[in-house]
mmCIF file of C-alpha atoms and ligand atoms in Angstrom:
data_model
loop_
_atom_site.group_PDB
_atom_site.id
_atom_site.type_symbol
_atom_site.label_atom_id
_atom_site.label_comp_id
_atom_site.label_asym_id
_atom_site.label_seq_id
_atom_site.Cartn_x
_atom_site.Cartn_y
_atom_site.Cartn_z
ATOM 1 C CA UNK A 1 -0.117 -0.189 -0.122
ATOM 2 C CA UNK A 2 1.333 3.113 -1.020
ATOM 3 C CA UNK A 3 1.301 6.194 1.548
ATOM 4 C CA UNK A 4 -2.176 7.043 2.469
ATOM 5 C CA UNK A 5 -3.354 10.734 2.556
ATOM 6 C CA UNK A 6 -1.903 11.792 -0.301
ATOM 7 C CA UNK A 7 -4.433 14.717 -0.305
ATOM 8 C CA UNK A 8 -3.154 16.536 2.796
ATOM 9 C CA UNK A 9 -0.094 18.475 3.141
ATOM 10 C CA UNK A 10 2.553 18.418 5.614
ATOM 11 C CA UNK A 11 2.517 16.119 8.832
ATOM 12 C CA UNK A 12 4.596 13.401 7.192
ATOM 13 C CA UNK A 13 5.515 12.129 10.130
ATOM 14 C CA UNK A 14 1.928 11.630 11.552
ATOM 15 C CA UNK A 15 0.779 10.350 8.042
ATOM 16 C CA UNK A 16 3.554 8.165 7.742
ATOM 17 C CA UNK A 17 2.286 6.155 11.134
ATOM 18 C CA UNK A 18 -1.389 6.350 10.456
ATOM 19 C CA UNK A 19 -0.301 4.694 7.044
ATOM 20 C CA UNK A 20 1.613 1.619 8.639
ATOM 21 C CA UNK A 21 -1.357 1.484 11.397
ATOM 22 C CA UNK A 22 -3.614 0.975 8.648
ATOM 23 C CA UNK A 23 -1.712 -1.693 6.416
ATOM 24 C CA UNK A 24 -0.913 -3.791 9.490
ATOM 25 C CA UNK A 25 -4.103 -3.521 10.763
ATOM 26 C CA UNK A 26 -2.794 -2.099 13.973
ATOM 27 C CA UNK A 27 -4.717 1.241 14.354
ATOM 28 C CA UNK A 28 -5.206 1.888 17.944
ATOM 29 C CA UNK A 29 -8.901 2.758 18.914
ATOM 30 C CA UNK A 30 -7.971 5.770 20.755
ATOM 31 C CA UNK A 31 -6.293 8.399 19.376
ATOM 32 C CA UNK A 32 -5.060 12.020 20.471
ATOM 33 C CA UNK A 33 -4.727 14.523 17.612
ATOM 34 C CA UNK A 34 -2.783 17.402 19.175
ATOM 35 C CA UNK A 35 -1.251 20.562 17.665
ATOM 36 C CA UNK A 36 -1.933 24.366 17.367
ATOM 37 C CA UNK A 37 -4.845 25.511 15.571
ATOM 38 C CA UNK A 38 -4.438 25.533 11.773
ATOM 39 C CA UNK A 39 -1.777 22.474 12.074
ATOM 40 C CA UNK A 40 -4.803 20.122 10.161
ATOM 41 C CA UNK A 41 -5.891 18.056 13.228
ATOM 42 C CA UNK A 42 -9.688 18.272 12.225
ATOM 43 C CA UNK A 43 -8.628 17.044 8.507
ATOM 44 C CA UNK A 44 -6.374 14.433 9.484
ATOM 45 C CA UNK A 45 -9.276 13.098 11.785
ATOM 46 C CA UNK A 46 -12.056 13.069 8.793
ATOM 47 C CA UNK A 47 -9.376 11.711 6.416
ATOM 48 C CA UNK A 48 -8.697 8.870 8.549
ATOM 49 C CA UNK A 49 -12.443 8.134 8.953
ATOM 50 C CA UNK A 50 -12.643 8.245 5.477
ATOM 51 C CA UNK A 51 -9.634 5.825 5.172
ATOM 52 C CA UNK A 52 -11.572 3.199 7.490
ATOM 53 C CA UNK A 53 -14.619 3.838 5.736
ATOM 54 C CA UNK A 54 -13.735 4.277 1.934
ATOM 55 C CA UNK A 55 -15.331 1.658 -0.408
ATOM 56 C CA UNK A 56 -11.878 1.231 -2.511
ATOM 57 C CA UNK A 57 -9.839 0.566 0.720
ATOM 58 C CA UNK A 58 -7.638 -2.451 -0.589
ATOM 59 C CA UNK A 59 -7.754 -1.806 -4.277
ATOM 60 C CA UNK A 60 -4.796 0.332 -6.163
ATOM 61 C CA UNK A 61 -6.339 3.480 -5.420
ATOM 62 C CA UNK A 62 -5.362 6.108 -3.155
ATOM 63 C CA UNK A 63 -6.613 5.908 0.267
ATOM 64 C CA UNK A 64 -8.816 7.552 1.041
ATOM 65 C CA UNK A 65 -9.668 7.598 -2.655
ATOM 66 C CA UNK A 66 -11.790 10.584 -2.350
ATOM 67 C CA UNK A 67 -14.311 9.471 -4.726
ATOM 68 C CA UNK A 68 -16.548 6.885 -3.803
ATOM 69 C CA UNK A 69 -19.840 7.287 -2.066
ATOM 70 C CA UNK A 70 -18.383 6.724 1.499
ATOM 71 C CA UNK A 71 -15.674 9.536 0.963
ATOM 72 C CA UNK A 72 -18.259 11.939 -0.442
ATOM 73 C CA UNK A 73 -20.189 11.447 2.486
ATOM 74 C CA UNK A 74 -17.560 11.939 5.234
ATOM 75 C CA UNK A 75 -16.655 14.943 3.336
ATOM 76 C CA UNK A 76 -19.933 16.384 3.354
ATOM 77 C CA UNK A 77 -20.328 15.484 7.093
ATOM 78 C CA UNK A 78 -23.022 12.897 6.407
ATOM 79 C CA UNK A 79 -21.733 9.341 6.654
ATOM 80 C CA UNK A 80 -23.745 7.934 9.374
ATOM 81 C CA UNK A 81 -21.038 6.141 11.531
ATOM 82 C CA UNK A 82 -18.766 9.199 11.566
ATOM 83 C CA UNK A 83 -20.095 11.059 14.919
ATOM 84 C CA UNK A 84 -18.421 14.325 15.580
ATOM 85 C CA UNK A 85 -18.755 15.968 19.233
ATOM 86 C CA UNK A 86 -17.935 19.571 20.109
ATOM 87 C CA UNK A 87 -19.108 22.210 22.880
ATOM 88 C CA UNK A 88 -22.481 23.090 22.049
ATOM 89 C CA UNK A 89 -23.240 26.520 20.429
ATOM 90 C CA UNK A 90 -22.751 29.183 23.052
ATOM 91 C CA UNK A 91 -20.984 26.732 25.515
ATOM 92 C CA UNK A 92 -17.425 26.310 26.388
ATOM 93 C CA UNK A 93 -17.277 22.980 27.907
ATOM 94 C CA UNK A 94 -18.331 19.345 26.947
ATOM 95 C CA UNK A 95 -20.092 17.852 29.896
ATOM 96 C CA UNK A 96 -20.818 14.310 31.199
ATOM 97 C CA UNK A 97 -24.503 14.490 29.473
ATOM 98 C CA UNK A 98 -22.889 14.548 26.205
ATOM 99 C CA UNK A 99 -20.503 12.121 26.832
ATOM 100 C CA UNK A 100 -22.977 9.690 28.534
ATOM 101 C CA UNK A 101 -24.807 10.178 24.968
ATOM 102 C CA UNK A 102 -21.744 9.114 23.286
ATOM 103 C CA UNK A 103 -21.463 5.669 25.326
ATOM 104 C CA UNK A 104 -25.113 5.048 24.392
ATOM 105 C CA UNK A 105 -24.104 5.608 20.701
ATOM 106 C CA UNK A 106 -21.190 3.417 21.178
ATOM 107 C CA UNK A 107 -23.701 0.823 22.172
ATOM 108 C CA UNK A 108 -25.172 0.453 18.808
ATOM 109 C CA UNK A 109 -23.876 -0.764 15.807
ATOM 110 C CA UNK A 110 -22.650 0.310 12.707
ATOM 111 C CA UNK A 111 -24.782 1.246 9.692
ATOM 112 C CA UNK A 112 -22.891 0.900 6.713
ATOM 113 C CA UNK A 113 -19.501 0.028 7.747
ATOM 114 C CA UNK A 114 -17.563 -2.076 9.730
ATOM 115 C CA UNK A 115 -16.193 0.942 11.599
ATOM 116 C CA UNK A 116 -17.477 3.687 13.418
ATOM 117 C CA UNK A 117 -15.467 6.816 13.988
ATOM 118 C CA UNK A 118 -16.184 9.110 17.033
ATOM 119 C CA UNK A 119 -14.464 12.445 16.849
ATOM 120 C CA UNK A 120 -14.357 14.913 20.069
ATOM 121 C CA UNK A 121 -12.951 17.997 18.757
ATOM 122 C CA UNK A 122 -11.858 20.407 21.828
ATOM 123 C CA UNK A 123 -11.485 17.495 23.732
ATOM 124 C CA UNK A 124 -9.857 19.308 26.395
ATOM 125 C CA UNK A 125 -13.243 21.345 26.592
ATOM 126 C CA UNK A 126 -14.529 18.045 28.340
ATOM 127 C CA UNK A 127 -14.728 18.559 32.269
ATOM 128 C CA UNK A 128 -13.554 16.180 34.553
ATOM 129 C CA UNK A 129 -16.653 14.463 34.675
ATOM 130 C CA UNK A 130 -16.943 14.061 31.197
ATOM 131 C CA UNK A 131 -13.407 12.659 30.758
ATOM 132 C CA UNK A 132 -13.605 10.201 33.618
ATOM 133 C CA UNK A 133 -17.213 8.983 31.932
ATOM 134 C CA UNK A 134 -15.109 8.634 29.027
ATOM 135 C CA UNK A 135 -12.558 6.188 30.560
ATOM 136 C CA UNK A 136 -14.223 2.813 29.965
ATOM 137 C CA UNK A 137 -14.724 3.543 26.273
ATOM 138 C CA UNK A 138 -11.322 4.263 25.677
ATOM 139 C CA UNK A 139 -10.215 1.401 27.545
ATOM 140 C CA UNK A 140 -12.534 -1.162 25.673
ATOM 141 C CA UNK A 141 -14.600 0.560 23.293
ATOM 142 C CA UNK A 142 -16.990 -2.217 20.996
ATOM 143 C CA UNK A 143 -15.351 -3.850 18.200
ATOM 144 C CA UNK A 144 -14.547 -1.715 15.130
ATOM 145 C CA UNK A 145 -14.980 1.679 16.945
ATOM 146 C CA UNK A 146 -12.131 4.458 17.050
ATOM 147 C CA UNK A 147 -12.032 7.352 18.703
ATOM 148 C CA UNK A 148 -10.368 10.374 18.026
ATOM 149 C CA UNK A 149 -9.609 13.213 20.784
ATOM 150 C CA UNK A 150 -8.619 16.338 18.878
ATOM 151 C CA UNK A 151 -6.890 19.197 21.310
ATOM 152 C CA UNK A 152 -4.703 21.847 21.124
ATOM 153 C CA UNK A 153 -2.861 20.568 24.259
ATOM 154 C CA UNK A 154 -2.876 17.024 25.461
ATOM 155 C CA UNK A 155 -1.445 18.246 28.765
ATOM 156 C CA UNK A 156 -4.882 19.730 29.508
ATOM 157 C CA UNK A 157 -6.632 16.415 29.171
ATOM 158 C CA UNK A 158 -6.126 13.734 32.809
ATOM 159 C CA UNK A 159 -3.242 11.810 32.909
ATOM 160 C CA UNK A 160 -5.740 8.658 32.855
ATOM 161 C CA UNK A 161 -7.113 9.813 29.795
ATOM 162 C CA UNK A 162 -3.881 10.212 27.782
ATOM 163 C CA UNK A 163 -2.641 6.941 28.740
ATOM 164 C CA UNK A 164 -5.251 5.390 27.164
ATOM 165 C CA UNK A 165 -4.787 6.898 23.757
ATOM 166 C CA UNK A 166 -1.799 7.129 21.229
ATOM 167 C CA UNK A 167 -0.640 10.305 21.003
ATOM 168 C CA UNK A 168 -0.090 11.857 17.330
ATOM 169 C CA UNK A 169 1.189 15.550 17.330
ATOM 170 C CA UNK A 170 0.433 17.739 14.441
ATOM 171 C CA UNK A 171 2.607 20.477 13.094
ATOM 172 C CA UNK A 172 2.120 24.058 11.594
ATOM 173 C CA UNK A 173 4.076 24.444 8.303
ATOM 174 C CA UNK A 174 7.650 26.374 8.371
ATOM 175 C CA UNK A 175 7.471 29.230 5.810
ATOM 176 C CA UNK A 176 9.522 27.377 3.520
ATOM 177 C CA UNK A 177 7.130 24.352 3.309
ATOM 178 C CA UNK A 178 4.158 26.837 3.054
ATOM 179 C CA UNK A 179 5.536 28.226 0.100
ATOM 180 C CA UNK A 180 6.435 25.118 -1.685
ATOM 181 C CA UNK A 181 2.773 23.646 -1.060
ATOM 182 C CA UNK A 182 1.659 27.437 -2.152
ATOM 183 C CA UNK A 183 3.829 27.161 -5.201
ATOM 184 C CA UNK A 184 1.131 25.114 -7.352
ATOM 185 C CA UNK A 185 -1.879 27.736 -6.468
ATOM 186 C CA UNK A 186 -2.532 29.653 -9.005
ATOM 187 C CA UNK A 187 -3.789 32.639 -7.777
ATOM 188 C CA UNK A 188 -0.412 32.312 -5.046
ATOM 189 C CA UNK A 189 1.670 31.781 -8.241
ATOM 190 C CA UNK A 190 0.007 35.060 -9.844
ATOM 191 C CA UNK A 191 0.461 37.321 -6.492
ATOM 192 C CA UNK A 192 4.233 36.388 -6.312
ATOM 193 C CA UNK A 193 4.765 37.205 -9.764
ATOM 194 C CA UNK A 194 2.960 40.463 -9.395
ATOM 195 C CA UNK A 195 4.288 41.715 -6.453
ATOM 196 C CA UNK A 196 6.673 39.614 -4.378
ATOM 197 C CA UNK A 197 6.063 41.792 -1.108
ATOM 198 C CA UNK A 198 2.470 41.113 -0.793
ATOM 199 C CA UNK A 199 3.399 37.247 -1.333
ATOM 200 C CA UNK A 200 5.978 37.297 1.424
ATOM 201 C CA UNK A 201 3.293 39.323 3.571
ATOM 202 C CA UNK A 202 0.852 36.652 2.944
ATOM 203 C CA UNK A 203 3.338 33.884 3.896
ATOM 204 C CA UNK A 204 4.152 35.624 7.200
ATOM 205 C CA UNK A 205 0.517 36.309 7.923
ATOM 206 C CA UNK A 206 -0.548 32.702 7.609
ATOM 207 C CA UNK A 207 1.564 31.759 10.476
ATOM 208 C CA UNK A 208 2.275 28.497 9.342
ATOM 209 C CA UNK A 209 -1.364 27.605 8.766
ATOM 210 C CA UNK A 210 -2.231 26.647 4.785
ATOM 211 C CA UNK A 211 -5.950 27.096 5.379
ATOM 212 C CA UNK A 212 -5.191 30.891 6.678
ATOM 213 C CA UNK A 213 -2.828 31.026 3.646
ATOM 214 C CA UNK A 214 -5.884 29.912 1.373
ATOM 215 C CA UNK A 215 -7.854 32.412 3.265
ATOM 216 C CA UNK A 216 -5.889 35.492 2.652
ATOM 217 C CA UNK A 217 -5.315 34.901 -0.993
ATOM 218 C CA UNK A 218 -8.881 36.225 -1.200
ATOM 219 C CA UNK A 219 -7.921 40.205 -1.865
ATOM 220 C CA UNK A 220 -10.260 41.982 0.929
ATOM 221 C CA UNK A 221 -9.046 39.495 3.746
ATOM 222 C CA UNK A 222 -5.179 40.263 2.523
ATOM 223 C CA UNK A 223 -5.528 43.763 2.533
ATOM 224 C CA UNK A 224 -7.105 44.181 6.130
ATOM 225 C CA UNK A 225 -4.110 42.230 7.779
ATOM 226 C CA UNK A 226 -1.643 44.070 5.721
ATOM 227 C CA UNK A 227 -2.822 47.316 7.069
ATOM 228 C CA UNK A 228 -2.862 45.583 10.684
ATOM 229 C CA UNK A 229 0.603 44.375 10.124
ATOM 230 C CA UNK A 230 1.597 47.801 9.178
ATOM 231 C CA UNK A 231 -0.226 49.316 12.259
ATOM 232 C CA UNK A 232 1.941 46.689 14.511
ATOM 233 C CA UNK A 233 5.285 47.441 12.325
ATOM 234 C CA UNK A 234 4.818 50.943 12.959
ATOM 235 C CA UNK A 235 4.608 50.626 16.810
ATOM 236 C CA UNK A 236 7.633 48.444 16.786
ATOM 237 C CA UNK A 237 9.624 50.884 15.048
ATOM 238 C CA UNK A 238 8.314 53.627 17.277
ATOM 239 C CA UNK A 239 9.412 51.579 20.373
ATOM 240 C CA UNK A 240 13.098 51.930 19.380
ATOM 241 C CA UNK A 241 12.790 55.521 19.110
ATOM 242 C CA UNK A 242 13.236 57.672 22.304
ATOM 243 C CA UNK A 243 10.564 59.269 24.751
ATOM 244 C CA UNK A 244 7.357 58.075 24.356
ATOM 245 C CA UNK A 245 5.613 60.659 21.527
ATOM 246 C CA UNK A 246 6.385 58.216 18.957
ATOM 247 C CA UNK A 247 5.066 55.187 20.392
ATOM 248 C CA UNK A 248 1.980 57.562 21.529
ATOM 249 C CA UNK A 249 1.102 58.615 17.690
ATOM 250 C CA UNK A 250 1.814 54.657 16.431
ATOM 251 C CA UNK A 251 -0.765 53.477 18.768
ATOM 252 C CA UNK A 252 -2.962 55.772 18.036
ATOM 253 C CA UNK A 253 -3.158 54.505 14.525
ATOM 254 C CA UNK A 254 -4.660 50.920 15.852
ATOM 255 C CA UNK A 255 -8.084 50.347 14.684
ATOM 256 C CA UNK A 256 -10.194 52.085 17.197
ATOM 257 C CA UNK A 257 -13.930 51.239 16.855
ATOM 258 C CA UNK A 258 -14.383 47.551 15.928
ATOM 259 C CA UNK A 259 -13.554 45.368 18.546
ATOM 260 C CA UNK A 260 -12.917 42.290 16.465
ATOM 261 C CA UNK A 261 -9.880 44.607 14.210
ATOM 262 C CA UNK A 262 -8.513 45.975 17.596
ATOM 263 C CA UNK A 263 -8.436 42.348 19.279
ATOM 264 C CA UNK A 264 -6.606 41.048 15.957
ATOM 265 C CA UNK A 265 -4.137 44.025 15.789
ATOM 266 C CA UNK A 266 -3.655 43.584 19.669
ATOM 267 C CA UNK A 267 -3.078 39.790 19.300
ATOM 268 C CA UNK A 268 -0.558 40.449 16.224
ATOM 269 C CA UNK A 269 1.240 43.397 18.568
ATOM 270 C CA UNK A 270 1.401 40.953 20.880
ATOM 271 C CA UNK A 271 3.208 38.304 18.949
ATOM 272 C CA UNK A 272 5.595 40.698 17.709
ATOM 273 C CA UNK A 273 6.766 41.734 21.456
ATOM 274 C CA UNK A 274 7.051 37.886 22.160
ATOM 275 C CA UNK A 275 9.447 37.549 19.318
ATOM 276 C CA UNK A 276 11.498 40.566 19.926
ATOM 277 C CA UNK A 277 11.439 39.312 23.688
ATOM 278 C CA UNK A 278 12.643 35.762 22.938
ATOM 279 C CA UNK A 279 15.017 36.964 20.483
ATOM 280 C CA UNK A 280 16.998 38.923 23.192
ATOM 281 C CA UNK A 281 17.635 35.828 25.235
ATOM 282 C CA UNK A 282 17.934 33.220 22.267
ATOM 283 C CA UNK A 283 18.447 34.580 18.573
ATOM 284 C CA UNK A 284 17.123 30.813 17.340
ATOM 285 C CA UNK A 285 14.000 31.120 19.064
ATOM 286 C CA UNK A 286 11.400 29.971 16.725
ATOM 287 C CA UNK A 287 9.374 33.054 15.632
ATOM 288 C CA UNK A 288 5.837 33.392 15.006
ATOM 289 C CA UNK A 289 5.212 37.260 13.813
ATOM 290 C CA UNK A 290 8.161 37.787 11.745
ATOM 291 C CA UNK A 291 9.205 35.938 8.918
ATOM 292 C CA UNK A 292 12.683 37.460 8.355
ATOM 293 C CA UNK A 293 14.971 36.610 11.146
ATOM 294 C CA UNK A 294 17.352 39.150 10.380
ATOM 295 C CA UNK A 295 14.861 41.841 10.331
ATOM 296 C CA UNK A 296 13.489 40.935 13.643
ATOM 297 C CA UNK A 297 17.138 40.522 15.315
ATOM 298 C CA UNK A 298 17.921 44.158 13.909
ATOM 299 C CA UNK A 299 14.696 45.162 16.088
ATOM 300 C CA UNK A 300 15.113 43.452 18.909
ATOM 301 C CA UNK A 301 18.581 44.922 19.106
ATOM 302 C CA UNK A 302 17.136 48.676 18.631
ATOM 303 C CA UNK A 303 14.277 48.190 21.823
ATOM 304 C CA UNK A 304 15.615 47.615 25.434
ATOM 305 C CA UNK A 305 14.051 44.483 27.341
ATOM 306 C CA UNK A 306 12.268 46.929 29.866
ATOM 307 C CA UNK A 307 10.256 49.035 27.324
ATOM 308 C CA UNK A 308 9.397 45.525 25.453
ATOM 309 C CA UNK A 309 8.207 44.248 28.567
ATOM 310 C CA UNK A 310 6.256 47.549 29.715
ATOM 311 C CA UNK A 311 4.324 47.612 26.392
ATOM 312 C CA UNK A 312 4.056 43.768 26.182
ATOM 313 C CA UNK A 313 2.270 44.107 29.998
ATOM 314 C CA UNK A 314 0.219 47.103 28.976
ATOM 315 C CA UNK A 315 -0.679 45.153 25.649
ATOM 316 C CA UNK A 316 -1.749 41.919 27.649
ATOM 317 C CA UNK A 317 -3.780 44.119 29.954
ATOM 318 C CA UNK A 318 -5.851 45.426 27.205
ATOM 319 C CA UNK A 319 -6.372 41.972 25.619
ATOM 320 C CA UNK A 320 -8.002 41.048 28.804
ATOM 321 C CA UNK A 321 -10.235 44.125 29.131
ATOM 322 C CA UNK A 322 -11.295 43.228 25.268
ATOM 323 C CA UNK A 323 -12.314 39.975 26.365
ATOM 324 C CA UNK A 324 -14.239 41.354 29.170
ATOM 325 C CA UNK A 325 -16.381 43.444 26.696
ATOM 326 C CA UNK A 326 -14.953 46.750 27.706
ATOM 327 C CA UNK A 327 -15.691 49.625 25.698
ATOM 328 C CA UNK A 328 -13.438 49.701 22.441
ATOM 329 C CA UNK A 329 -12.492 53.247 22.793
ATOM 330 C CA UNK A 330 -11.743 52.962 26.388
ATOM 331 C CA UNK A 331 -9.462 50.296 26.315
ATOM 332 C CA UNK A 332 -7.586 52.176 23.798
ATOM 333 C CA UNK A 333 -7.374 54.944 25.639
ATOM 334 C CA UNK A 334 -6.189 52.954 28.887
ATOM 335 C CA UNK A 335 -3.517 51.603 26.759
ATOM 336 C CA UNK A 336 -2.263 54.908 25.447
ATOM 337 C CA UNK A 337 -2.556 56.161 29.119
ATOM 338 C CA UNK A 338 -0.469 53.357 30.497
ATOM 339 C CA UNK A 339 2.057 54.062 27.851
ATOM 340 C CA UNK A 340 2.380 57.516 28.256
ATOM 341 C CA UNK A 341 2.345 57.180 31.944
ATOM 342 C CA UNK A 342 5.579 54.812 31.943
HETATM 343 ZN ZN1 LIG B 401 -13.317 6.144 -0.981
#
């Protein structure tokens, strides 16, 4: 059997491991897919389900084939033996009642396939009671059942849950890999030809997430992100100047009316500050905001660590206030005041 999951880019080690397990019939009945948002956990979980259900499995075809009725239904989210559990709309937790329902579903038999797959999205949202209720099912699920827990951090799950599952870690793309994968995308190729700077800015803004890169290829979204990055870059440049007047002016250019826009801009600013603080200690530290390490190193050298920490603290406070629904202009003026006072 050739490598399965050829339709998915990246996460080579995880794909190879799952391919071997499918070929040898050693796929564990409980798996944790752990990795950052945008690293392909959900896609992998669905493709794994499709591989188990695929009607052309065992034939000389890609696995999953992506074309048979089972693959098509998985893609459309209507395959009856695939169950997805996530926090309900407006809720942040998955409670014990939902896990009891899942256990009742586990006791039933498959509809169309020899397998049944249960995907628990945001598994860390299960409270302790819910996780405990799941233990027996993880230990000895009925024949043919595979349970996939998706999480940003397996550390947030109970040790008893972790010990019953095989752990697979998914990773974001590095900038070079992302660029390679996007090279075959017509819109990206056109952008790279017409405006190499914008193509580079897109790679930076995608933060290693292919899905986000594809979203950014949409012109409107790209323009919005670029203007946010410009605002953040201006703040960082001003941070290197003496006194607080320039910084004050740069901060005033942050989006000041829409909550969502200010939240995004502050998140970017906090990523940039984090990069610079880390670079002061370790020039090889992994970066989340900057794409070009040399630029980042030069900036890090131009700003004192105390100044970085002070702004970083003030931004964290502003983010906190925003998340508590504080009035947007007030959050921004509090931030300005904090900067001016220091
Ligand atoms: Zn198929």
